[in-house]
Short mmCIF file of C-alpha atoms and ligand atoms in Angstrom, two decimals:
data_model
loop_
_atom_site.label_atom_id
_atom_site.label_comp_id
_atom_site.label_asym_id
_atom_site.label_seq_id
_atom_site.Cartn_x
_atom_site.Cartn_y
_atom_site.Cartn_z
CA MET I 1 204.34 86.57 194.32
CA THR I 2 203.97 88.32 190.97
CA GLU I 3 200.72 90.38 190.76
CA GLU I 4 197.70 88.82 188.18
CA PRO I 5 197.61 90.64 184.63
CA PRO I 6 194.69 92.34 184.52
CA THR I 7 191.88 90.07 182.36
CA ARG I 8 189.86 91.74 179.45
CA VAL I 9 186.87 90.49 178.23
CA ASN I 10 186.41 89.95 174.60
CA MET I 11 184.00 92.53 173.25
CA GLU I 12 181.94 90.52 170.81
CA LYS I 13 180.79 88.93 173.69
CA ILE I 14 179.36 91.48 175.41
CA VAL I 15 177.74 92.32 172.11
CA SER I 16 176.42 89.20 171.37
CA LEU I 17 175.28 88.87 174.83
CA CYS I 18 173.25 92.40 174.95
CA ARG I 19 171.63 91.81 171.77
CA ARG I 20 170.69 88.17 172.18
CA ARG I 21 168.98 88.65 175.61
CA GLY I 22 167.94 92.43 175.36
CA PHE I 23 169.73 94.27 177.31
CA ILE I 24 170.74 96.60 174.23
CA PHE I 25 169.87 96.81 170.61
CA PRO I 26 170.59 99.43 167.43
CA SER I 27 168.42 102.42 167.32
CA SER I 28 165.66 102.36 165.13
CA GLU I 29 167.19 98.43 163.66
CA ILE I 30 164.46 97.96 161.05
CA TYR I 31 165.31 100.72 159.14
CA GLY I 32 169.26 99.47 159.25
CA GLY I 33 169.99 101.18 162.40
CA LEU I 34 171.31 104.83 163.22
CA SER I 35 175.17 105.30 163.83
CA SER I 36 175.67 105.54 167.57
CA CYS I 37 172.74 105.22 168.84
CA TRP I 38 171.46 102.71 170.99
CA ASP I 39 168.49 101.43 172.52
CA TYR I 40 168.29 99.67 175.40
CA GLY I 41 165.81 96.44 175.33
CA PRO I 42 163.59 94.98 178.91
CA LEU I 43 167.17 93.77 180.71
CA GLY I 44 169.30 96.76 179.68
CA VAL I 45 166.64 99.31 181.01
CA GLU I 46 166.57 97.88 184.46
CA LEU I 47 170.53 97.87 184.41
CA LYS I 48 170.68 101.21 183.69
CA ARG I 49 167.95 102.22 185.94
CA ASN I 50 169.74 99.98 188.85
CA ILE I 51 172.96 102.22 188.10
CA LYS I 52 171.13 105.56 188.15
CA GLU I 53 169.79 104.66 191.38
CA ALA I 54 172.67 103.31 192.98
CA TRP I 55 175.00 106.72 192.48
CA TRP I 56 171.56 109.01 193.06
CA ARG I 57 171.85 107.18 196.39
CA ALA I 58 175.27 107.37 197.31
CA VAL I 59 175.54 110.94 196.27
CA VAL I 60 172.38 112.41 197.02
CA GLN I 61 170.21 110.38 199.23
CA GLU I 62 173.17 109.21 201.81
CA ARG I 63 174.37 112.58 201.96
CA GLY I 64 172.98 115.11 204.09
CA ASP I 65 174.86 118.02 201.11
CA VAL I 66 173.77 117.12 197.97
CA VAL I 67 170.62 118.03 196.17
CA GLY I 68 169.02 116.87 193.08
CA LEU I 69 167.96 118.82 189.90
CA ASP I 70 166.28 118.00 187.01
CA THR I 71 166.92 121.08 183.95
CA SER I 72 165.58 121.18 180.55
CA ILE I 73 167.46 120.02 177.88
CA LEU I 74 167.28 122.99 175.43
CA MET I 75 168.91 126.13 176.84
CA HIS I 76 169.21 129.59 176.42
CA PRO I 77 171.79 130.17 173.82
CA GLN I 78 173.72 132.50 175.73
CA THR I 79 174.37 130.20 178.01
CA TRP I 80 176.78 127.99 175.86
CA VAL I 81 177.98 131.34 175.03
CA ALA I 82 178.96 131.67 178.40
CA SER I 83 180.03 128.55 179.19
CA GLY I 84 182.59 128.60 176.21
CA HIS I 85 180.87 126.34 174.59
CA LEU I 86 180.20 127.66 171.49
CA GLU I 87 183.50 128.81 171.31
CA GLY I 88 185.60 125.91 172.50
CA PHE I 89 183.59 122.93 172.54
CA SER I 90 185.26 121.56 169.59
CA ASP I 91 187.79 118.96 168.77
CA PRO I 92 190.71 118.68 166.65
CA LEU I 93 189.85 116.65 163.11
CA VAL I 94 192.18 115.66 160.49
CA GLU I 95 191.67 114.00 157.15
CA CYS I 96 193.59 111.55 155.69
CA GLN I 97 193.97 112.61 152.32
CA ASN I 98 194.88 108.60 150.89
CA CYS I 99 191.66 107.19 152.17
CA ASN I 100 189.76 110.06 153.31
CA GLN I 101 188.83 108.98 156.98
CA ARG I 102 188.64 111.36 159.53
CA PHE I 103 189.54 110.97 163.07
CA ARG I 104 190.73 113.30 165.61
CA THR I 105 194.00 113.45 166.74
CA ASP I 106 193.58 113.73 170.68
CA GLN I 107 192.56 110.13 169.58
CA LEU I 108 195.53 108.86 167.85
CA LEU I 109 197.26 106.20 169.58
CA ARG I 110 201.06 106.90 168.68
CA VAL I 111 203.93 104.70 169.81
CA LYS I 112 207.64 105.71 168.46
CA LYS I 113 210.30 103.16 168.44
CA ASP I 114 213.90 103.47 166.59
CA GLY I 115 212.59 107.17 165.21
CA ARG I 116 209.70 105.54 163.78
CA TYR I 117 206.29 105.95 164.44
CA PHE I 118 203.07 103.38 164.70
CA THR I 119 199.46 104.51 164.70
CA ALA I 120 195.93 102.77 165.18
CA PRO I 121 192.23 104.35 166.19
CA GLU I 122 190.85 104.96 169.87
CA GLY I 123 190.74 101.46 171.13
CA ARG I 124 192.20 99.87 168.59
CA GLU I 125 195.08 99.02 170.64
CA ASP I 126 195.49 95.42 169.37
CA LYS I 127 195.97 96.56 165.65
CA LEU I 128 198.88 98.70 167.25
CA ILE I 129 200.56 95.96 169.00
CA GLU I 130 199.76 93.84 165.50
CA ARG I 131 201.79 96.88 163.62
CA LEU I 132 204.53 96.63 166.28
CA GLY I 133 204.92 92.88 165.78
CA ASN I 134 205.04 93.13 161.94
CA ALA I 135 207.86 95.49 162.00
CA GLY I 136 209.77 93.10 164.35
CA PHE I 137 209.00 95.31 167.68
CA ILE I 138 208.10 92.52 170.57
CA ALA I 139 205.15 94.86 172.06
CA GLY I 140 202.85 92.84 174.73
CA THR I 141 202.24 95.85 176.42
CA VAL I 142 201.75 99.34 175.20
CA THR I 143 201.86 102.86 177.06
CA PHE I 144 200.49 105.64 175.52
CA GLU I 145 201.06 109.30 175.74
CA PRO I 146 198.17 111.37 175.30
CA THR I 147 198.58 112.57 171.83
CA THR I 148 197.76 116.63 172.00
CA SER I 149 197.12 118.97 168.92
CA GLN I 150 200.81 120.26 169.29
CA ASP I 151 202.30 116.67 169.41
CA PHE I 152 200.32 116.00 165.89
CA LEU I 153 201.62 119.13 164.27
CA ASP I 154 205.36 118.66 165.28
CA ASP I 155 205.31 115.45 163.81
CA LYS I 156 202.10 115.47 161.76
CA ASP I 157 204.74 114.49 158.48
CA ARG I 158 206.17 111.21 160.08
CA LEU I 159 202.67 109.88 161.53
CA PRO I 160 201.15 107.08 159.77
CA CYS I 161 197.24 106.74 158.60
CA PRO I 162 195.70 105.21 161.75
CA PHE I 163 193.53 103.29 158.73
CA CYS I 164 195.82 102.91 156.09
CA GLU I 165 199.04 103.78 157.28
CA ALA I 166 199.91 105.89 154.40
CA VAL I 167 202.75 108.83 156.18
CA GLY I 168 202.23 112.09 156.06
CA GLN I 169 199.18 112.84 154.20
CA PHE I 170 197.10 115.01 156.92
CA THR I 171 195.23 117.77 156.12
CA GLU I 172 195.74 120.23 158.69
CA PRO I 173 194.02 119.88 162.02
CA ARG I 174 190.59 121.85 162.06
CA GLN I 175 188.37 122.49 164.94
CA PHE I 176 184.77 120.82 164.66
CA ASN I 177 182.39 121.76 167.05
CA LEU I 178 180.32 118.97 168.40
CA MET I 179 177.18 120.58 169.59
CA PHE I 180 174.10 119.61 168.14
CA LYS I 181 172.02 122.91 166.28
CA THR I 182 167.82 122.96 166.05
CA PHE I 183 165.27 125.46 165.80
CA MET I 184 162.90 126.54 168.19
CA GLY I 185 159.54 127.90 167.11
CA PRO I 186 158.28 127.49 163.07
CA VAL I 187 160.65 129.90 161.37
CA GLU I 188 164.07 128.44 160.98
CA ASP I 189 166.54 130.81 161.18
CA GLU I 190 169.10 132.38 163.07
CA ALA I 191 166.94 133.78 165.94
CA GLY I 192 165.27 130.42 166.57
CA VAL I 193 169.03 128.47 166.99
CA VAL I 194 168.92 126.35 170.32
CA TYR I 195 171.49 123.81 170.79
CA LEU I 196 170.80 119.74 172.39
CA ARG I 197 172.95 120.19 175.40
CA PRO I 198 176.22 118.47 175.79
CA GLU I 199 176.31 118.16 179.29
CA THR I 200 174.11 118.71 182.29
CA ALA I 201 176.37 120.71 183.93
CA GLN I 202 175.28 124.31 182.65
CA GLY I 203 171.69 123.58 184.13
CA MET I 204 172.91 123.12 187.96
CA PHE I 205 175.01 126.43 187.15
CA VAL I 206 172.38 128.61 186.26
CA ASN I 207 169.86 127.11 188.69
CA PHE I 208 172.88 127.91 191.39
CA GLN I 209 170.90 131.25 193.04
CA ASN I 210 167.29 129.23 192.64
CA VAL I 211 168.85 126.12 194.44
CA LEU I 212 170.83 128.75 197.30
CA ASN I 213 167.40 130.37 198.06
CA THR I 214 165.02 126.93 198.14
CA THR I 215 167.23 125.22 200.25
CA ARG I 216 169.02 127.06 202.49
CA LYS I 217 172.52 125.13 202.17
CA ARG I 218 175.51 126.20 203.36
CA LEU I 219 178.76 125.73 201.56
CA PRO I 220 179.87 122.82 200.93
CA PHE I 221 177.04 121.40 199.29
CA GLY I 222 176.38 119.76 195.84
CA ILE I 223 174.41 119.75 192.95
CA ALA I 224 173.28 116.19 191.49
CA GLN I 225 171.71 115.92 187.89
CA ILE I 226 171.08 112.75 185.66
CA GLY I 227 170.08 113.34 182.26
CA LYS I 228 170.43 112.88 178.08
CA ALA I 229 173.80 114.37 176.98
CA PHE I 230 174.27 115.39 172.56
CA ARG I 231 177.30 115.05 171.03
CA ASN I 232 178.07 115.39 167.31
CA GLU I 233 181.06 112.82 167.85
CA ILE I 234 183.36 112.56 165.09
CA THR I 235 184.33 109.11 165.65
CA THR I 236 182.13 106.59 167.89
CA GLY I 237 182.55 102.83 167.91
CA ASN I 238 183.18 100.22 170.19
CA PHE I 239 179.64 99.91 170.97
CA ILE I 240 178.08 102.11 173.87
CA PHE I 241 181.69 103.76 174.99
CA ARG I 242 180.64 106.86 172.62
CA SER I 243 177.45 107.45 171.28
CA ARG I 244 176.03 110.76 169.90
CA GLU I 245 173.24 110.55 172.51
CA PHE I 246 174.16 109.54 175.71
CA GLU I 247 173.60 109.81 179.69
CA ILE I 248 175.33 111.62 181.95
CA MET I 249 175.47 111.93 186.49
CA GLU I 250 177.25 114.93 187.30
CA VAL I 251 177.75 116.52 190.64
CA GLU I 252 179.04 120.23 191.08
CA PHE I 253 179.80 120.76 194.68
CA PHE I 254 180.47 124.00 195.64
CA VAL I 255 183.22 124.64 197.81
CA LYS I 256 184.95 127.48 199.37
CA PRO I 257 188.38 128.58 197.78
CA GLY I 258 191.27 127.36 199.41
CA THR I 259 189.88 124.25 200.25
CA ASP I 260 188.80 123.05 196.66
CA GLU I 261 192.51 120.80 196.54
CA ALA I 262 191.56 118.54 199.52
CA TRP I 263 187.52 118.34 197.83
CA PHE I 264 188.66 117.54 194.53
CA ASP I 265 190.92 114.62 196.47
CA TYR I 266 188.03 113.44 199.03
CA TRP I 267 185.49 113.08 195.96
CA LEU I 268 188.23 111.40 193.61
CA GLU I 269 188.25 108.50 196.78
CA GLU I 270 184.52 108.65 197.12
CA ARG I 271 183.91 107.76 193.53
CA LEU I 272 186.91 105.15 193.33
CA SER I 273 185.55 103.61 196.23
CA TRP I 274 181.89 103.66 194.52
CA TYR I 275 182.80 101.94 191.71
CA LEU I 276 184.69 98.83 193.95
CA LYS I 277 181.60 98.26 196.52
CA LEU I 278 179.85 97.78 192.79
CA GLY I 279 182.04 94.89 191.94
CA ILE I 280 184.45 96.15 189.98
CA LYS I 281 187.86 94.76 190.02
CA LYS I 282 190.24 96.91 191.49
CA GLU I 283 192.79 96.30 188.87
CA HIS I 284 190.75 97.40 186.05
CA LEU I 285 190.79 101.51 187.54
CA ARG I 286 193.61 103.31 187.48
CA PRO I 287 193.36 106.82 188.04
CA ARG I 288 195.20 109.41 185.13
CA GLU I 289 196.41 112.63 185.66
CA HIS I 290 195.59 115.32 182.85
CA ALA I 291 198.81 117.17 182.08
CA LYS I 292 198.41 120.52 181.76
CA GLU I 293 198.55 121.12 178.36
CA GLU I 294 195.40 118.97 178.38
CA LEU I 295 193.47 120.64 180.36
CA SER I 296 189.95 122.12 179.28
CA HIS I 297 189.44 125.87 178.99
CA TYR I 298 187.62 125.46 182.48
CA SER I 299 189.57 123.22 184.42
CA ARG I 300 192.56 124.22 187.37
CA ARG I 301 193.00 120.07 187.94
CA THR I 302 191.33 116.78 186.14
CA VAL I 303 191.91 113.17 187.03
CA ASP I 304 190.09 110.56 184.69
CA ILE I 305 189.05 107.34 186.27
CA ASN I 306 190.19 105.02 183.61
CA TYR I 307 188.76 101.52 183.21
CA LEU I 308 190.07 98.52 181.59
CA PHE I 309 187.97 98.16 178.32
CA PRO I 310 187.89 95.38 175.97
CA MET I 311 189.45 98.00 173.66
CA GLY I 312 192.03 98.89 175.93
CA TRP I 313 192.35 101.61 179.20
CA ALA I 314 189.92 104.30 178.34
CA GLU I 315 188.34 106.86 180.03
CA LEU I 316 185.03 106.13 182.48
CA GLU I 317 184.58 109.20 184.19
CA GLY I 318 185.99 112.51 184.94
CA ILE I 319 186.54 114.32 187.90
CA ALA I 320 187.59 118.38 187.32
CA ASN I 321 188.38 121.51 189.61
CA ARG I 322 186.59 124.02 187.42
CA GLY I 323 187.52 126.82 189.86
CA ASP I 324 184.95 129.75 190.12
CA PHE I 325 184.83 129.65 185.89
CA ASP I 326 181.43 129.08 185.43
CA LEU I 327 179.19 130.92 187.96
CA THR I 328 181.56 134.00 187.13
CA GLN I 329 180.78 133.71 183.51
CA HIS I 330 177.18 133.27 184.34
CA ALA I 331 177.47 136.24 186.20
CA SER I 332 178.90 138.00 183.59
CA PHE I 333 176.78 136.85 180.78
CA SER I 334 173.22 137.24 182.53
CA GLY I 335 174.23 140.28 184.77
CA LYS I 336 172.51 138.39 187.68
CA GLU I 337 174.96 137.94 191.18
CA LEU I 338 175.92 134.13 191.22
CA THR I 339 177.72 134.76 194.93
CA TYR I 340 177.46 133.09 198.12
CA PHE I 341 177.14 134.82 201.36
CA ASP I 342 179.71 133.83 203.82
CA ASP I 343 178.53 134.50 207.32
CA GLY I 344 181.94 133.99 209.00
CA THR I 345 183.85 136.57 206.98
CA LYS I 346 180.54 138.53 206.28
CA GLU I 347 181.61 138.73 202.29
CA HIS I 348 179.91 137.89 199.23
CA ILE I 349 182.58 134.80 197.60
CA THR I 350 182.15 133.26 194.13
CA PRO I 351 182.42 129.08 195.45
CA TYR I 352 184.46 127.07 193.54
CA VAL I 353 183.13 123.93 191.92
CA ILE I 354 184.76 120.45 191.95
CA GLU I 355 182.68 118.19 189.24
CA PRO I 356 182.45 114.53 189.04
CA ALA I 357 181.10 113.42 185.34
CA VAL I 358 180.71 109.82 184.58
CA GLY I 359 178.53 108.63 181.24
CA VAL I 360 175.87 106.05 182.69
CA ASP I 361 175.65 104.10 179.28
CA ARG I 362 179.80 104.17 179.64
CA SER I 363 178.92 103.06 183.44
CA VAL I 364 176.94 99.95 181.99
CA LEU I 365 179.90 98.97 179.66
CA ALA I 366 181.93 99.00 182.30
CA PHE I 367 179.67 97.10 185.11
CA LEU I 368 178.76 94.54 182.08
CA CYS I 369 182.48 94.02 180.99
CA ASP I 370 183.49 93.37 184.38
CA ALA I 371 180.54 91.13 185.29
CA TYR I 372 181.01 88.44 182.27
CA ASP I 373 182.50 85.12 183.31
CA GLU I 374 182.86 81.56 182.08
CA GLU I 375 183.29 78.84 184.27
CA LYS I 376 183.35 74.91 183.60
CA ASP I 377 180.33 72.70 185.15
CA GLU I 378 180.77 69.65 186.94
CA GLN I 379 179.90 68.13 183.34
CA GLY I 380 182.39 70.12 181.50
CA GLU I 381 180.06 72.26 179.97
CA VAL I 382 181.01 76.05 179.66
CA ARG I 383 178.95 78.58 181.89
CA ALA I 384 178.48 81.89 180.80
CA LEU I 385 177.66 84.19 183.59
CA LEU I 386 176.93 88.01 184.89
CA ARG I 387 178.66 88.29 188.47
CA LEU I 388 176.48 91.57 188.61
CA HIS I 389 176.64 93.49 191.64
CA PRO I 390 173.07 92.26 193.01
CA THR I 391 171.93 96.03 193.10
CA LEU I 392 172.58 96.05 189.77
CA ALA I 393 170.99 93.14 188.72
CA PRO I 394 168.25 93.24 186.49
CA TYR I 395 165.64 90.86 188.04
CA LYS I 396 167.15 90.04 191.74
CA VAL I 397 164.67 86.47 191.74
CA ALA I 398 163.91 83.56 189.75
CA VAL I 399 160.89 81.59 190.08
CA LEU I 400 161.41 78.51 188.54
CA PRO I 401 158.73 75.75 189.18
CA LEU I 402 159.64 72.74 188.04
CA SER I 403 156.75 71.36 185.87
CA ARG I 404 153.76 73.66 184.37
CA ARG I 405 151.83 70.98 186.57
CA GLU I 406 148.63 73.30 188.11
CA ASN I 407 148.91 72.28 191.51
CA LEU I 408 152.80 73.87 191.27
CA ALA I 409 151.98 76.41 189.24
CA ILE I 410 149.36 77.95 191.47
CA LEU I 411 152.20 77.87 194.25
CA ALA I 412 155.10 79.40 192.17
CA ARG I 413 152.89 82.39 191.15
CA GLU I 414 151.47 83.27 194.55
CA ILE I 415 155.65 83.53 195.92
CA ASP I 416 156.27 85.15 192.19
CA ALA I 417 153.65 87.89 192.78
CA ASP I 418 154.82 88.44 196.38
CA LEU I 419 158.17 88.47 195.88
CA ARG I 420 157.59 90.91 192.84
CA LYS I 421 155.99 93.18 195.65
CA LEU I 422 159.77 94.18 196.88
CA TRP I 423 161.81 92.99 193.35
CA MET I 424 161.98 92.36 189.87
CA VAL I 425 161.27 89.15 189.30
CA SER I 426 161.69 86.94 186.38
CA TYR I 427 158.97 83.93 186.13
CA ASP I 428 160.40 81.35 183.94
CA ASP I 429 158.65 77.64 183.20
CA ALA I 430 159.72 76.87 180.03
CA GLN I 431 162.74 73.56 179.44
CA SER I 432 164.55 71.52 181.46
CA ILE I 433 165.53 72.92 185.22
CA GLY I 434 169.11 72.95 184.55
CA ARG I 435 168.63 75.07 181.27
CA ARG I 436 167.20 77.89 183.09
CA TYR I 437 169.45 78.00 185.67
CA ARG I 438 171.92 79.25 182.82
CA ARG I 439 169.59 80.88 181.47
CA GLN I 440 169.30 83.27 184.41
CA ASP I 441 173.38 82.85 185.33
CA GLU I 442 173.47 84.54 181.80
CA ILE I 443 171.66 87.40 182.83
CA GLY I 444 172.90 87.88 186.28
CA THR I 445 169.80 87.05 188.36
CA PRO I 446 171.63 86.55 191.68
CA PHE I 447 168.68 83.81 192.86
CA CYS I 448 166.65 81.01 191.85
CA VAL I 449 163.36 80.14 193.62
CA THR I 450 162.94 76.51 192.62
CA VAL I 451 159.31 75.08 193.34
CA ASP I 452 158.71 71.01 193.24
CA PHE I 453 156.41 68.74 194.23
CA GLN I 454 157.85 68.33 197.84
CA SER I 455 157.14 72.12 198.61
CA LEU I 456 153.31 71.09 197.98
CA GLU I 457 154.46 68.83 200.83
CA ASP I 458 157.16 70.34 203.59
CA ASN I 459 156.46 74.24 202.39
CA GLN I 460 159.61 74.73 201.55
CA VAL I 461 161.59 76.00 198.11
CA THR I 462 164.80 75.19 196.90
CA VAL I 463 167.18 78.82 196.85
CA ARG I 464 170.35 78.36 194.18
CA GLU I 465 172.84 81.22 194.23
CA ARG I 466 174.42 82.10 191.33
CA ASP I 467 178.03 82.64 191.58
CA SER I 468 178.55 79.74 194.31
CA MET I 469 175.74 77.27 192.59
CA ASN I 470 174.92 76.59 196.28
CA GLN I 471 171.40 75.40 197.00
CA ILE I 472 169.42 75.15 200.03
CA ARG I 473 166.03 74.57 201.30
CA VAL I 474 163.96 77.46 202.84
CA PRO I 475 160.52 77.43 204.35
CA ILE I 476 158.39 79.64 202.05
CA ALA I 477 157.34 81.65 205.34
CA GLU I 478 161.20 82.47 205.77
CA LEU I 479 161.58 83.29 201.58
CA LYS I 480 161.94 86.98 201.54
CA LYS I 481 163.49 87.59 204.59
CA THR I 482 166.37 85.22 203.71
CA LEU I 483 166.42 86.93 200.13
CA GLN I 484 166.55 89.80 201.57
CA ALA I 485 169.28 89.32 203.59
CA LYS I 486 171.29 87.69 200.67
CA LEU I 487 170.82 90.62 198.51
CA ALA I 488 171.86 92.77 201.19
CA GLY I 489 175.19 90.83 201.02
CA GLU I 490 175.02 89.24 204.20
CA ASP I 491 176.62 85.67 204.00
CA PHE I 492 175.52 84.47 206.71
CA LEU I 493 172.42 83.56 208.22
CA VAL I 494 170.56 80.81 210.71
CA LEU I 495 167.53 79.80 209.19
CA PRO I 496 164.57 78.90 211.55
CA ALA I 497 163.56 75.37 212.53
CA GLY I 498 163.65 73.46 209.29
CA GLY I 499 165.72 75.29 207.50
CA LYS I 500 169.44 74.85 207.16
CA VAL I 501 172.54 77.35 207.69
CA TRP I 502 173.87 79.01 204.29
CA LYS I 503 177.34 78.97 204.83
CA GLU I 504 176.98 75.33 205.72
CA ALA I 505 174.90 74.28 202.94
CA GLU I 506 176.85 71.72 200.76
CA LYS I 507 177.64 72.88 197.08
CA GLY I 508 175.29 71.39 194.79
CA GLY I 509 172.96 69.84 198.10
CA VAL I 510 169.86 70.39 199.08
P1 LIG Z 601 186.67 111.65 176.09
O1 LIG Z 601 187.54 112.49 175.79
O2 LIG Z 601 185.84 110.23 176.23
O3 LIG Z 601 185.42 112.58 174.83
P2 LIG Z 601 185.29 114.02 177.23
O4 LIG Z 601 186.72 114.25 178.72
O5 LIG Z 601 184.97 114.67 176.62
O6 LIG Z 601 185.29 112.48 177.29
P3 LIG Z 601 183.41 114.96 180.02
O7 LIG Z 601 183.27 116.04 179.52
O8 LIG Z 601 184.45 114.53 181.17
O9 LIG Z 601 184.00 113.55 178.57
O10 LIG Z 601 182.48 113.88 180.51
C1 LIG Z 601 182.27 112.95 181.26
C2 LIG Z 601 181.43 111.71 181.34
O11 LIG Z 601 180.63 111.66 180.22
C3 LIG Z 601 183.04 111.13 180.22
O12 LIG Z 601 183.63 109.81 181.26
C4 LIG Z 601 182.00 109.71 179.90
O13 LIG Z 601 182.44 109.00 180.98
C5 LIG Z 601 180.83 110.30 179.14
N1 LIG Z 601 180.91 110.65 177.53
C6 LIG Z 601 181.43 111.72 177.20
N2 LIG Z 601 181.19 111.45 175.99
C7 LIG Z 601 180.22 110.43 176.03
C8 LIG Z 601 179.65 110.06 174.52
N3 LIG Z 601 179.96 110.66 173.08
N4 LIG Z 601 179.27 108.40 174.51
C9 LIG Z 601 178.80 108.20 175.71
N5 LIG Z 601 179.61 108.92 176.69
C10 LIG Z 601 180.83 109.58 176.69
#
């Protein structure tokens, strides 16, 4: 048996759906938008919130060994000296002297064939395949090696520009700091310079002692945080994949030195299984080990969890073994002791840190891409749907009265109000029932509850499932319980007298 190749959805379809249905809009759009900043609409904000809640539940609530924190975006400027960001948080920037495009050397897609180089910008695997094809090379799939600054320097004169294809026209790489600078207080001078944080991690390191003192946690334990981060990225694009303002979810898990390697493997497994549990297809995820020369200044080991985005495989999450770098640096710069007293050995030790860090926006994109599907219905019409995991779906249920007649509307509104106590519910009474089902399918609502004239007689409603389109009649008194079980993923539920067994319901039959 041959394995199915992974499928990749078209980015235009995702962008258009997000805009049309109110998931994501360009920021300050009425002024022409602001490059690489995005606003989440009514549905996007629910999806994003659900992702953050699912993450928090998995890494904080369901564990006893991780606590949460919410630290400020602006921090003492020394933080960034100690962390190495002011000196080292920079990307190698080059400019093509022919077309004046600037790009990061480490984001260059590069392939060598018969001694000749082919290039494309990050995310344009399709362009590279086209260029290889034009030169007579058959390239169905291409594997890229990361381009380090040294690789770039070694091959600089023979590399074509990824944009205009002019060969060897590059300036020397120059380090470009990604930190956003601003001023605190009324005077804009050097003394007032502060930075917008490029990650939330440092807020957790500088609070290490506060957390330890107030929670009395023993090793191993972790701190988790979700918050905004800002990076003045050189090249952005691919929708919400890379932006200058984004949200990040990070855990700093402190362990005894010597146990760090095992904990690294543990967190890699944990994080992979989180995506799978929430419905991401296994064949769309791939861990990628960083080569030694690629590792950040603080990292002893890094593995990226890559996802098959519409533009190709790219980082979704990074897991790093930061050793004792951060606590040691902050202790030395602040003069405060950031150690842990080991009861067993009666020694003060500096714990090592394992850090799983993922962008909320990149996860939103990955979950949307993975859930998007199109299928033909019985009439041969294409139905677009988001097969989102119920936990993530913006609305869990839609209440649809068959007509706007008063007696039906009263009952439907009652049901709607009752379900709203538990979930986000969409009430829709506009247009035909078929169109309303399609609208809900397209935004990923797992269940539709249809209230019809029969409901007034028998106190039952029709529940329709998004993925299978199965429909069953459910007594109104049992509706909440039925939906609760179905949303929790139970695929078998015997309803009381008058109801049907969900599993046995005929497709489309009531
Ligand atoms: P990249 O190599 O893509 O620039 P990185 O390795 O610098 O990313 P980290 O510093 O490890 O990223 O950040 C952790 C996570 O934060 C990434 O895996 C990604 O999901 C997210 N992230 C980083 N930069 C951005 C950005 N500019 N826009 C959106 N998400 C981002």
